[in-house]
Amino acid sequence: MGGQSGPTMDSGDFIDESDYKSSAQAVKSSKTIQGGSSSLSGSESGKMMVGNGGPDSYEVVFVKDNVSVHPTQNASERISGRLRLIKQGASLFMTWIPYTVKGGGRQGSSIMKSAEKDRNLYTIRAVSLAEMRSIRRHTPPFGLQYIIIVLTSGLAFPPLYFHTGGVREFLSTLRNHALLVRSNDDSNVYLVNDVQDPLQRSLTSLELTEVTPVAVVVEPPPIVTKKDETVQPVEESPASTSMQTSVYRQGPRREASREIINVLEKFSMVTKFARDTTAHLFGESRLLGNSEMDFDRGPMRLRNEGSVSKSTGELPPVDGAQEPVKDGKEAAAKDEGKDTKKAQDEESEKQKRIANEEASTNVGSFELVDGTKNDTPALVWGRARPPPLGHEEWVTFLDREGRVVDSKALKKRVFHGGVEPNLRPELWKFLLGHYKFDSTYAERNALVSSKREEYKVLQAQWKTVSEDQAKRFAKFRERKHRVEKDVIRTDRTIPFYEGDDNRNVELLRDILVTYSFYNFDLGYCQGMSDLLSPILYVMEDESEAFWCFAALMERMAPNFHRDQNGMQAQLSALSKLVQLLDTPLHDYFKQNECLNYFFCFRWILICFKREFDYNDVLRLWEVLWSHYLSEHFHLYMCVAILKRHRRKIMDEQMEFDTLLKFINELSGHIELESTLRDTEALCLFAGEKGAACIPPGTPPSLPVVEVDPFAVSLESSQNL
Amino acid sequence: MSARKRTLLKVIILGDSGVGKTSLMNQYVNKKFSNQYKATIGADFLTKEVQVEDRLVTMQIWDTAGQERFQSLGVAFYRGADCCVLVYDVNVMKSFDNLDNWREEFLIQASPSDPENFPFVVLGNKVDVDGGNSRVVSEKKAKAWCAAKGGIPYFETSAKEDFNVDAAFQCIAKNALKNETEEEIYLPDTIDVNASRVPKASGCEC
């Protein structure tokens, strides 16, 4: 392996350890590393202590091999890996790292790559116990034992199947390090860290009691003998079924995508997984019946940040985050900052810590990682996002004449990594639709100069209005007055717009007044200055900023219509999404007459512009404008944020006014990256059912042109 | 009613964009002024404990978006209001002319039980600007309008200079309380439990 494969994703476990230099030796010593596969010799669930007991040290308190994820019910598609519990300071982390598949090399077949992708998708990197809400144990009379871990965010990991037993041991180890409360309604459910809440309430909110355990049918998997493509993780031979779990899938995965809307094409496997697993757990009828579907009950945490790939697949994966132990270490370091006391009695210390945090936040223990509390990422697990798209990589997306060869790959790249600041002026023009993806350098140059002339003409239409003329032109005076009132209070704390007589503030005004002439029927409406400000900041060019803004308004205009139809459509879609993804919360809102979702009005009208700091807004908008997973990613984001605070909302019995206040005050306290990850998972989980909540033409989709049905379908497919 | 020690008074501030609604609210509640408040999107509110005559009441002051295009939101925000404050900028004629629209729109959307006697208070804001030289709406004109609408109390204010703000809100609280008490008398308890009107003890802390 070594030189051939390099630091690739498929090195999985091995790389994780070797990158963590201070501990690499100790870990390696307990392992046999052969041909890229890593395996544990000796005791399967042995302990090892690494480091000298100082703050940097960690201890692996539990190891279990042959724990697998079953992306589909097809046994050959199982992904097998190693489950570990790692203790660091007072914190405990769980990791599940899939085994490396040997052979083929990363530039090998596409099958190979998709298998890699799968493994990265499901890898669990250092999830803290503090993020866990509950663990459900399934011990069907026939078939494999498995567990489902639900996170405080309401999301969950896919079921982890224990091929060689050990669920009991896993739970008892956990119990030694965290407070694990067994539900008295369902002895298979363990609530993690549930020190404050009445058990009953927890169970009610989780609705786990309703879950009917479904016996897992383990089909005898086909024997795969291609040795060069499989990895055998463990010398100590597990049951024969588990031998096959490490075999990556071989079949094409295209079939599923037929049923799935086009935007999800690349994620068909994921969606299929979501559907399969959910159906698997709750019965097909339940999922399809949907009225009772609750994300809390059968969701899974999905990630695909590992799939940094251009069409060429040349990009080396980002390895920076493939360090579960390091992640854990960082998180632990943060924790230690909070409580400096050395843990003597670990159990009581842990509880004390939880109690302290609760006292300080007045948020339930399940919300310990709440973003309102601090700026640290709520979820430490998972791969850090890839670096932003830079110039060198950008040119590889273009053909010789400057056309974007694979716009979908580009959008995906932007969705996951964003764009480097110096590339934004160029890239945003594509994302916003001012530039066409299939335009050439020459065409774009021509466009820039012709649009510059056009802008001058538009601007002259009002700049040439004389004072005398203005006296007889009330509509113009009012419009200009309204714009002026707003630009002088738009982002004035940002250096770009601060200070008296700032030229950029004048540019904001000029562009907005010009736009109100360009689109006279729509005119100027509050919120527009918020949308324009970052665009001008990035473009630093009046005409370019104008045309980008105009392109954005093609999608956003219905937000500003007098009848508010665009906002109504989005708020109503949001309501349906919450109903789909968090039925108890929906019911709560219904009971409390909050179903108009006006408390999310600001979020939606100006795309979270007031909720994040300026740089985060730039980052977020790129993600939203990539329209990669959904054109309505922002609505899923609303759901993700609401879900994160669902417990507080319901426990404190917020009503419309208190809820609105609470939501308004989240401004500046929402951690972007973890929210994006939650949103991505929700969006993938919701799949077609989510998309079905959002009628065609709902902003920011381009308006549906009502011509003949054929033309409409053509247009909507182009939009994707 | 006995369970409710403190009375919550819901006050809605309306008026054209840029007349100083947010500033007035912040000056009154937080004793702060900034000329860089962002345009209000949607709505927000602040609460303040005030003593009105012998009673300690909590005023929940709602600040709304000033562009009439967002008026359709009003139905959610105006409901259960005890008093409506109409604000205009004494330096902008249009903002005064629009008082009629704001008042009517409020009555339509809030649909108070007794629209004829629903308490309004009018504030002519920004009297400090340019030493009063850029003023276009006279006090006389404003008072005439208020009288024609059934004797609406009128105050000239400056949120920037903290001029007359406390006095205006004292009056607002008093009128709101009067309205509140009257409604309590007329409405049976069962209706008074109405969610948006009577928050639980926990609901009014912010």
mmCIF file of N, CA, C and O in Angstrom, chain B residues 54-122:
data_model
loop_
_atom_site.group_PDB
_atom_site.id
_atom_site.type_symbol
_atom_site.label_atom_id
_atom_site.label_comp_id
_atom_site.label_asym_id
_atom_site.label_seq_id
_atom_site.Cartn_x
_atom_site.Cartn_y
_atom_site.Cartn_z
ATOM 1 N N ASP B 54 -51.190 52.951 41.121
ATOM 2 C CA ASP B 54 -50.720 52.073 42.194
ATOM 3 C C ASP B 54 -50.254 50.717 41.692
ATOM 4 O O ASP B 54 -49.806 49.892 42.472
ATOM 5 N N ARG B 55 -50.386 50.513 40.415
ATOM 6 C CA ARG B 55 -50.134 49.146 39.936
ATOM 7 C C ARG B 55 -48.797 49.010 39.230
ATOM 8 O O ARG B 55 -48.370 49.886 38.483
ATOM 9 N N LEU B 56 -48.195 47.847 39.482
ATOM 10 C CA LEU B 56 -46.970 47.520 38.759
ATOM 11 C C LEU B 56 -47.368 46.695 37.542
ATOM 12 O O LEU B 56 -47.988 45.642 37.669
ATOM 13 N N VAL B 57 -47.037 47.197 36.393
ATOM 14 C CA VAL B 57 -47.425 46.469 35.184
ATOM 15 C C VAL B 57 -46.199 46.221 34.303
ATOM 16 O O VAL B 57 -45.190 46.917 34.419
ATOM 17 N N THR B 58 -46.308 45.222 33.452
ATOM 18 C CA THR B 58 -45.242 44.953 32.489
ATOM 19 C C THR B 58 -45.714 45.402 31.118
ATOM 20 O O THR B 58 -46.748 44.950 30.640
ATOM 21 N N MET B 59 -44.948 46.300 30.563
ATOM 22 C CA MET B 59 -45.300 46.749 29.217
ATOM 23 C C MET B 59 -44.512 45.946 28.207
ATOM 24 O O MET B 59 -43.292 45.829 28.305
ATOM 25 N N GLN B 60 -45.207 45.368 27.279
ATOM 26 C CA GLN B 60 -44.554 44.640 26.181
ATOM 27 C C GLN B 60 -44.713 45.520 24.948
ATOM 28 O O GLN B 60 -45.802 45.665 24.408
ATOM 29 N N ILE B 61 -43.599 46.102 24.548
ATOM 30 C CA ILE B 61 -43.662 47.097 23.480
ATOM 31 C C ILE B 61 -43.196 46.484 22.170
ATOM 32 O O ILE B 61 -42.048 46.054 22.053
ATOM 33 N N TRP B 62 -44.093 46.444 21.211
ATOM 34 C CA TRP B 62 -43.807 45.794 19.929
ATOM 35 C C TRP B 62 -43.377 46.807 18.882
ATOM 36 O O TRP B 62 -44.050 47.797 18.643
ATOM 37 N N ASP B 63 -42.257 46.460 18.294
ATOM 38 C CA ASP B 63 -41.694 47.304 17.245
ATOM 39 C C ASP B 63 -41.846 46.523 15.940
ATOM 40 O O ASP B 63 -41.472 45.363 15.858
ATOM 41 N N THR B 64 -42.429 47.160 14.958
ATOM 42 C CA THR B 64 -42.720 46.420 13.729
ATOM 43 C C THR B 64 -42.030 47.065 12.528
ATOM 44 O O THR B 64 -41.551 48.186 12.617
ATOM 45 N N ALA B 65 -41.994 46.339 11.435
ATOM 46 C CA ALA B 65 -41.418 46.879 10.208
ATOM 47 C C ALA B 65 -42.281 48.029 9.717
ATOM 48 O O ALA B 65 -43.506 47.976 9.767
ATOM 49 N N GLY B 66 -41.628 49.059 9.239
ATOM 50 C CA GLY B 66 -42.369 50.257 8.880
ATOM 51 C C GLY B 66 -42.877 50.307 7.452
ATOM 52 O O GLY B 66 -43.652 51.179 7.091
ATOM 53 N N GLN B 67 -42.428 49.388 6.630
ATOM 54 C CA GLN B 67 -42.888 49.466 5.245
ATOM 55 C C GLN B 67 -44.269 48.832 5.133
ATOM 56 O O GLN B 67 -44.483 47.711 5.586
ATOM 57 N N GLU B 68 -45.162 49.571 4.516
ATOM 58 C CA GLU B 68 -46.550 49.101 4.497
ATOM 59 C C GLU B 68 -46.685 47.752 3.808
ATOM 60 O O GLU B 68 -47.642 47.025 4.013
ATOM 61 N N ARG B 69 -45.679 47.421 3.012
ATOM 62 C CA ARG B 69 -45.734 46.151 2.301
ATOM 63 C C ARG B 69 -45.779 44.958 3.263
ATOM 64 O O ARG B 69 -46.213 43.882 2.912
ATOM 65 N N PHE B 70 -45.304 45.183 4.455
ATOM 66 C CA PHE B 70 -45.285 44.082 5.426
ATOM 67 C C PHE B 70 -46.507 44.081 6.335
ATOM 68 O O PHE B 70 -46.557 43.352 7.319
ATOM 69 N N GLN B 71 -47.490 44.896 5.968
ATOM 70 C CA GLN B 71 -48.634 45.014 6.867
ATOM 71 C C GLN B 71 -49.415 43.721 7.048
ATOM 72 O O GLN B 71 -50.075 43.537 8.068
ATOM 73 N N SER B 72 -49.299 42.846 6.071
ATOM 74 C CA SER B 72 -50.074 41.602 6.201
ATOM 75 C C SER B 72 -49.617 40.769 7.398
ATOM 76 O O SER B 72 -50.325 39.888 7.855
ATOM 77 N N LEU B 73 -48.431 41.071 7.890
ATOM 78 C CA LEU B 73 -47.966 40.370 9.083
ATOM 79 C C LEU B 73 -48.703 40.829 10.329
ATOM 80 O O LEU B 73 -48.721 40.146 11.348
ATOM 81 N N GLY B 74 -49.281 42.022 10.209
ATOM 82 C CA GLY B 74 -49.860 42.665 11.380
ATOM 83 C C GLY B 74 -50.842 41.806 12.130
ATOM 84 O O GLY B 74 -50.854 41.790 13.357
ATOM 85 N N VAL B 75 -51.594 41.047 11.387
ATOM 86 C CA VAL B 75 -52.644 40.256 12.018
ATOM 87 C C VAL B 75 -52.084 39.387 13.137
ATOM 88 O O VAL B 75 -52.715 39.175 14.174
ATOM 89 N N ALA B 76 -50.864 38.896 12.955
ATOM 90 C CA ALA B 76 -50.263 38.056 13.997
ATOM 91 C C ALA B 76 -49.712 38.884 15.149
ATOM 92 O O ALA B 76 -49.735 38.459 16.293
ATOM 93 N N PHE B 77 -49.199 40.051 14.795
ATOM 94 C CA PHE B 77 -48.520 40.828 15.829
ATOM 95 C C PHE B 77 -49.450 41.747 16.622
ATOM 96 O O PHE B 77 -49.200 42.056 17.774
ATOM 97 N N TYR B 78 -50.519 42.219 15.971
ATOM 98 C CA TYR B 78 -51.369 43.210 16.628
ATOM 99 C C TYR B 78 -52.358 42.590 17.609
ATOM 100 O O TYR B 78 -52.904 43.278 18.458
ATOM 101 N N ARG B 79 -52.599 41.332 17.438
ATOM 102 C CA ARG B 79 -53.666 40.707 18.216
ATOM 103 C C ARG B 79 -53.444 40.874 19.727
ATOM 104 O O ARG B 79 -52.348 40.651 20.217
ATOM 105 N N GLY B 80 -54.479 41.248 20.378
ATOM 106 C CA GLY B 80 -54.400 41.378 21.829
ATOM 107 C C GLY B 80 -53.741 42.659 22.312
ATOM 108 O O GLY B 80 -53.364 42.767 23.480
ATOM 109 N N ALA B 81 -53.587 43.629 21.404
ATOM 110 C CA ALA B 81 -52.939 44.878 21.804
ATOM 111 C C ALA B 81 -53.825 45.666 22.764
ATOM 112 O O ALA B 81 -55.050 45.632 22.672
ATOM 113 N N ASP B 82 -53.178 46.373 23.685
ATOM 114 C CA ASP B 82 -53.907 47.210 24.625
ATOM 115 C C ASP B 82 -53.824 48.686 24.269
ATOM 116 O O ASP B 82 -54.606 49.492 24.749
ATOM 117 N N CYS B 83 -52.826 49.002 23.461
ATOM 118 C CA CYS B 83 -52.676 50.387 23.042
ATOM 119 C C CYS B 83 -51.844 50.413 21.767
ATOM 120 O O CYS B 83 -50.970 49.570 21.581
ATOM 121 N N CYS B 84 -52.142 51.374 20.912
ATOM 122 C CA CYS B 84 -51.369 51.481 19.675
ATOM 123 C C CYS B 84 -50.738 52.869 19.600
ATOM 124 O O CYS B 84 -51.415 53.880 19.758
ATOM 125 N N VAL B 85 -49.447 52.902 19.390
ATOM 126 C CA VAL B 85 -48.712 54.160 19.304
ATOM 127 C C VAL B 85 -48.431 54.462 17.837
ATOM 128 O O VAL B 85 -47.819 53.648 17.139
ATOM 129 N N LEU B 86 -48.901 55.603 17.372
ATOM 130 C CA LEU B 86 -48.667 55.998 15.987
ATOM 131 C C LEU B 86 -47.555 57.043 15.964
ATOM 132 O O LEU B 86 -47.654 58.082 16.625
ATOM 133 N N VAL B 87 -46.496 56.741 15.241
ATOM 134 C CA VAL B 87 -45.346 57.640 15.222
ATOM 135 C C VAL B 87 -45.167 58.243 13.823
ATOM 136 O O VAL B 87 -45.302 57.536 12.828
ATOM 137 N N TYR B 88 -44.864 59.539 13.784
ATOM 138 C CA TYR B 88 -44.462 60.138 12.515
ATOM 139 C C TYR B 88 -43.247 61.006 12.758
ATOM 140 O O TYR B 88 -42.897 61.318 13.909
ATOM 141 N N ASP B 89 -42.617 61.392 11.688
ATOM 142 C CA ASP B 89 -41.427 62.249 11.742
ATOM 143 C C ASP B 89 -41.882 63.662 11.406
ATOM 144 O O ASP B 89 -42.411 63.899 10.309
ATOM 145 N N VAL B 90 -41.684 64.603 12.333
ATOM 146 C CA VAL B 90 -42.200 65.958 12.103
ATOM 147 C C VAL B 90 -41.537 66.619 10.895
ATOM 148 O O VAL B 90 -42.005 67.641 10.402
ATOM 149 N N ASN B 91 -40.456 66.004 10.422
ATOM 150 C CA ASN B 91 -39.749 66.568 9.261
ATOM 151 C C ASN B 91 -40.165 65.933 7.935
ATOM 152 O O ASN B 91 -39.651 66.298 6.888
ATOM 153 N N VAL B 92 -41.056 64.974 7.993
ATOM 154 C CA VAL B 92 -41.480 64.280 6.769
ATOM 155 C C VAL B 92 -43.004 64.271 6.685
ATOM 156 O O VAL B 92 -43.689 63.556 7.425
ATOM 157 N N MET B 93 -43.524 65.066 5.787
ATOM 158 C CA MET B 93 -44.980 65.217 5.664
ATOM 159 C C MET B 93 -45.679 63.887 5.405
ATOM 160 O O MET B 93 -46.706 63.577 5.990
ATOM 161 N N LYS B 94 -45.067 63.128 4.503
ATOM 162 C CA LYS B 94 -45.695 61.857 4.123
ATOM 163 C C LYS B 94 -45.933 60.954 5.340
ATOM 164 O O LYS B 94 -46.932 60.249 5.422
ATOM 165 N N SER B 95 -44.994 60.980 6.269
ATOM 166 C CA SER B 95 -45.132 60.093 7.430
ATOM 167 C C SER B 95 -46.318 60.518 8.300
ATOM 168 O O SER B 95 -46.944 59.697 8.974
ATOM 169 N N PHE B 96 -46.624 61.829 8.249
ATOM 170 C CA PHE B 96 -47.808 62.310 8.970
ATOM 171 C C PHE B 96 -49.080 61.939 8.208
ATOM 172 O O PHE B 96 -50.043 61.448 8.792
ATOM 173 N N ASP B 97 -49.020 62.137 6.905
ATOM 174 C CA ASP B 97 -50.192 61.794 6.084
ATOM 175 C C ASP B 97 -50.574 60.324 6.236
ATOM 176 O O ASP B 97 -51.739 59.964 6.120
ATOM 177 N N ASN B 98 -49.596 59.515 6.467
ATOM 178 C CA ASN B 98 -49.861 58.077 6.549
ATOM 179 C C ASN B 98 -50.470 57.625 7.871
ATOM 180 O O ASN B 98 -50.853 56.465 8.005
ATOM 181 N N LEU B 99 -50.560 58.538 8.845
ATOM 182 C CA LEU B 99 -51.115 58.128 10.139
ATOM 183 C C LEU B 99 -52.509 57.529 9.986
ATOM 184 O O LEU B 99 -52.861 56.556 10.652
ATOM 185 N N ASP B 100 -53.268 58.140 9.101
ATOM 186 C CA ASP B 100 -54.613 57.623 8.839
ATOM 187 C C ASP B 100 -54.584 56.152 8.435
ATOM 188 O O ASP B 100 -55.338 55.338 8.954
ATOM 189 N N ASN B 101 -53.678 55.888 7.476
ATOM 190 C CA ASN B 101 -53.579 54.497 6.990
ATOM 191 C C ASN B 101 -53.176 53.543 8.105
ATOM 192 O O ASN B 101 -53.738 52.466 8.228
ATOM 193 N N TRP B 102 -52.203 53.947 8.876
ATOM 194 C CA TRP B 102 -51.732 53.069 9.958
ATOM 195 C C TRP B 102 -52.839 52.795 10.966
ATOM 196 O O TRP B 102 -53.002 51.667 11.430
ATOM 197 N N ARG B 103 -53.568 53.843 11.280
ATOM 198 C CA ARG B 103 -54.639 53.692 12.271
ATOM 199 C C ARG B 103 -55.716 52.728 11.749
ATOM 200 O O ARG B 103 -56.124 51.802 12.442
ATOM 201 N N GLU B 104 -56.096 52.959 10.497
ATOM 202 C CA GLU B 104 -57.146 52.102 9.946
ATOM 203 C C GLU B 104 -56.682 50.647 9.801
ATOM 204 O O GLU B 104 -57.405 49.717 10.138
ATOM 205 N N GLU B 105 -55.479 50.526 9.310
ATOM 206 C CA GLU B 105 -54.933 49.182 9.134
ATOM 207 C C GLU B 105 -54.878 48.435 10.475
ATOM 208 O O GLU B 105 -55.194 47.248 10.564
ATOM 209 N N PHE B 106 -54.497 49.180 11.492
ATOM 210 C CA PHE B 106 -54.420 48.547 12.809
ATOM 211 C C PHE B 106 -55.804 48.056 13.246
ATOM 212 O O PHE B 106 -55.966 46.929 13.714
ATOM 213 N N LEU B 107 -56.802 48.930 13.098
ATOM 214 C CA LEU B 107 -58.142 48.563 13.558
ATOM 215 C C LEU B 107 -58.683 47.359 12.792
ATOM 216 O O LEU B 107 -59.351 46.495 13.350
ATOM 217 N N ILE B 108 -58.344 47.294 11.502
ATOM 218 C CA ILE B 108 -58.797 46.153 10.703
ATOM 219 C C ILE B 108 -58.127 44.867 11.185
ATOM 220 O O ILE B 108 -58.776 43.858 11.435
ATOM 221 N N GLN B 109 -56.810 44.938 11.341
ATOM 222 C CA GLN B 109 -56.076 43.702 11.633
ATOM 223 C C GLN B 109 -56.166 43.261 13.086
ATOM 224 O O GLN B 109 -56.183 42.076 13.378
ATOM 225 N N ALA B 110 -56.175 44.223 13.995
ATOM 226 C CA ALA B 110 -56.232 43.835 15.407
ATOM 227 C C ALA B 110 -57.664 43.531 15.820
ATOM 228 O O ALA B 110 -57.890 42.811 16.787
ATOM 229 N N SER B 111 -58.592 44.069 15.067
ATOM 230 C CA SER B 111 -60.021 44.004 15.369
ATOM 231 C C SER B 111 -60.326 43.989 16.873
ATOM 232 O O SER B 111 -60.790 42.994 17.415
ATOM 233 N N PRO B 112 -60.050 45.119 17.519
ATOM 234 C CA PRO B 112 -60.350 45.207 18.953
ATOM 235 C C PRO B 112 -61.861 45.195 19.191
ATOM 236 O O PRO B 112 -62.630 45.526 18.280
ATOM 237 N N SER B 113 -62.222 44.813 20.387
ATOM 238 C CA SER B 113 -63.655 44.633 20.651
ATOM 239 C C SER B 113 -64.420 45.961 20.570
ATOM 240 O O SER B 113 -65.586 45.976 20.205
ATOM 241 N N ASP B 114 -63.740 47.054 20.908
ATOM 242 C CA ASP B 114 -64.422 48.347 20.881
ATOM 243 C C ASP B 114 -63.570 49.351 20.105
ATOM 244 O O ASP B 114 -62.904 50.214 20.690
ATOM 245 N N PRO B 115 -63.596 49.262 18.772
ATOM 246 C CA PRO B 115 -62.688 50.084 17.963
ATOM 247 C C PRO B 115 -62.863 51.592 18.198
ATOM 248 O O PRO B 115 -61.903 52.347 18.144
ATOM 249 N N GLU B 116 -64.071 52.003 18.475
ATOM 250 C CA GLU B 116 -64.333 53.433 18.673
ATOM 251 C C GLU B 116 -63.490 53.989 19.819
ATOM 252 O O GLU B 116 -62.993 55.106 19.754
ATOM 253 N N ASN B 117 -63.355 53.190 20.844
ATOM 254 C CA ASN B 117 -62.673 53.692 22.035
ATOM 255 C C ASN B 117 -61.296 53.075 22.259
ATOM 256 O O ASN B 117 -60.733 53.200 23.341
ATOM 257 N N PHE B 118 -60.794 52.402 21.236
ATOM 258 C CA PHE B 118 -59.479 51.786 21.419
ATOM 259 C C PHE B 118 -58.428 52.875 21.590
ATOM 260 O O PHE B 118 -58.388 53.838 20.828
ATOM 261 N N PRO B 119 -57.560 52.735 22.595
ATOM 262 C CA PRO B 119 -56.593 53.813 22.852
ATOM 263 C C PRO B 119 -55.443 53.879 21.852
ATOM 264 O O PRO B 119 -54.747 52.888 21.627
ATOM 265 N N PHE B 120 -55.285 55.043 21.257
ATOM 266 C CA PHE B 120 -54.116 55.354 20.431
ATOM 267 C C PHE B 120 -53.366 56.492 21.112
ATOM 268 O O PHE B 120 -53.951 57.282 21.859
ATOM 269 N N VAL B 121 -52.076 56.571 20.846
ATOM 270 C CA VAL B 121 -51.304 57.746 21.249
ATOM 271 C C VAL B 121 -50.470 58.133 20.040
ATOM 272 O O VAL B 121 -49.917 57.252 19.370
ATOM 273 N N VAL B 122 -50.366 59.407 19.740
ATOM 274 C CA VAL B 122 -49.585 59.852 18.591
ATOM 275 C C VAL B 122 -48.301 60.544 19.068
ATOM 276 O O VAL B 122 -48.342 61.356 20.001
#
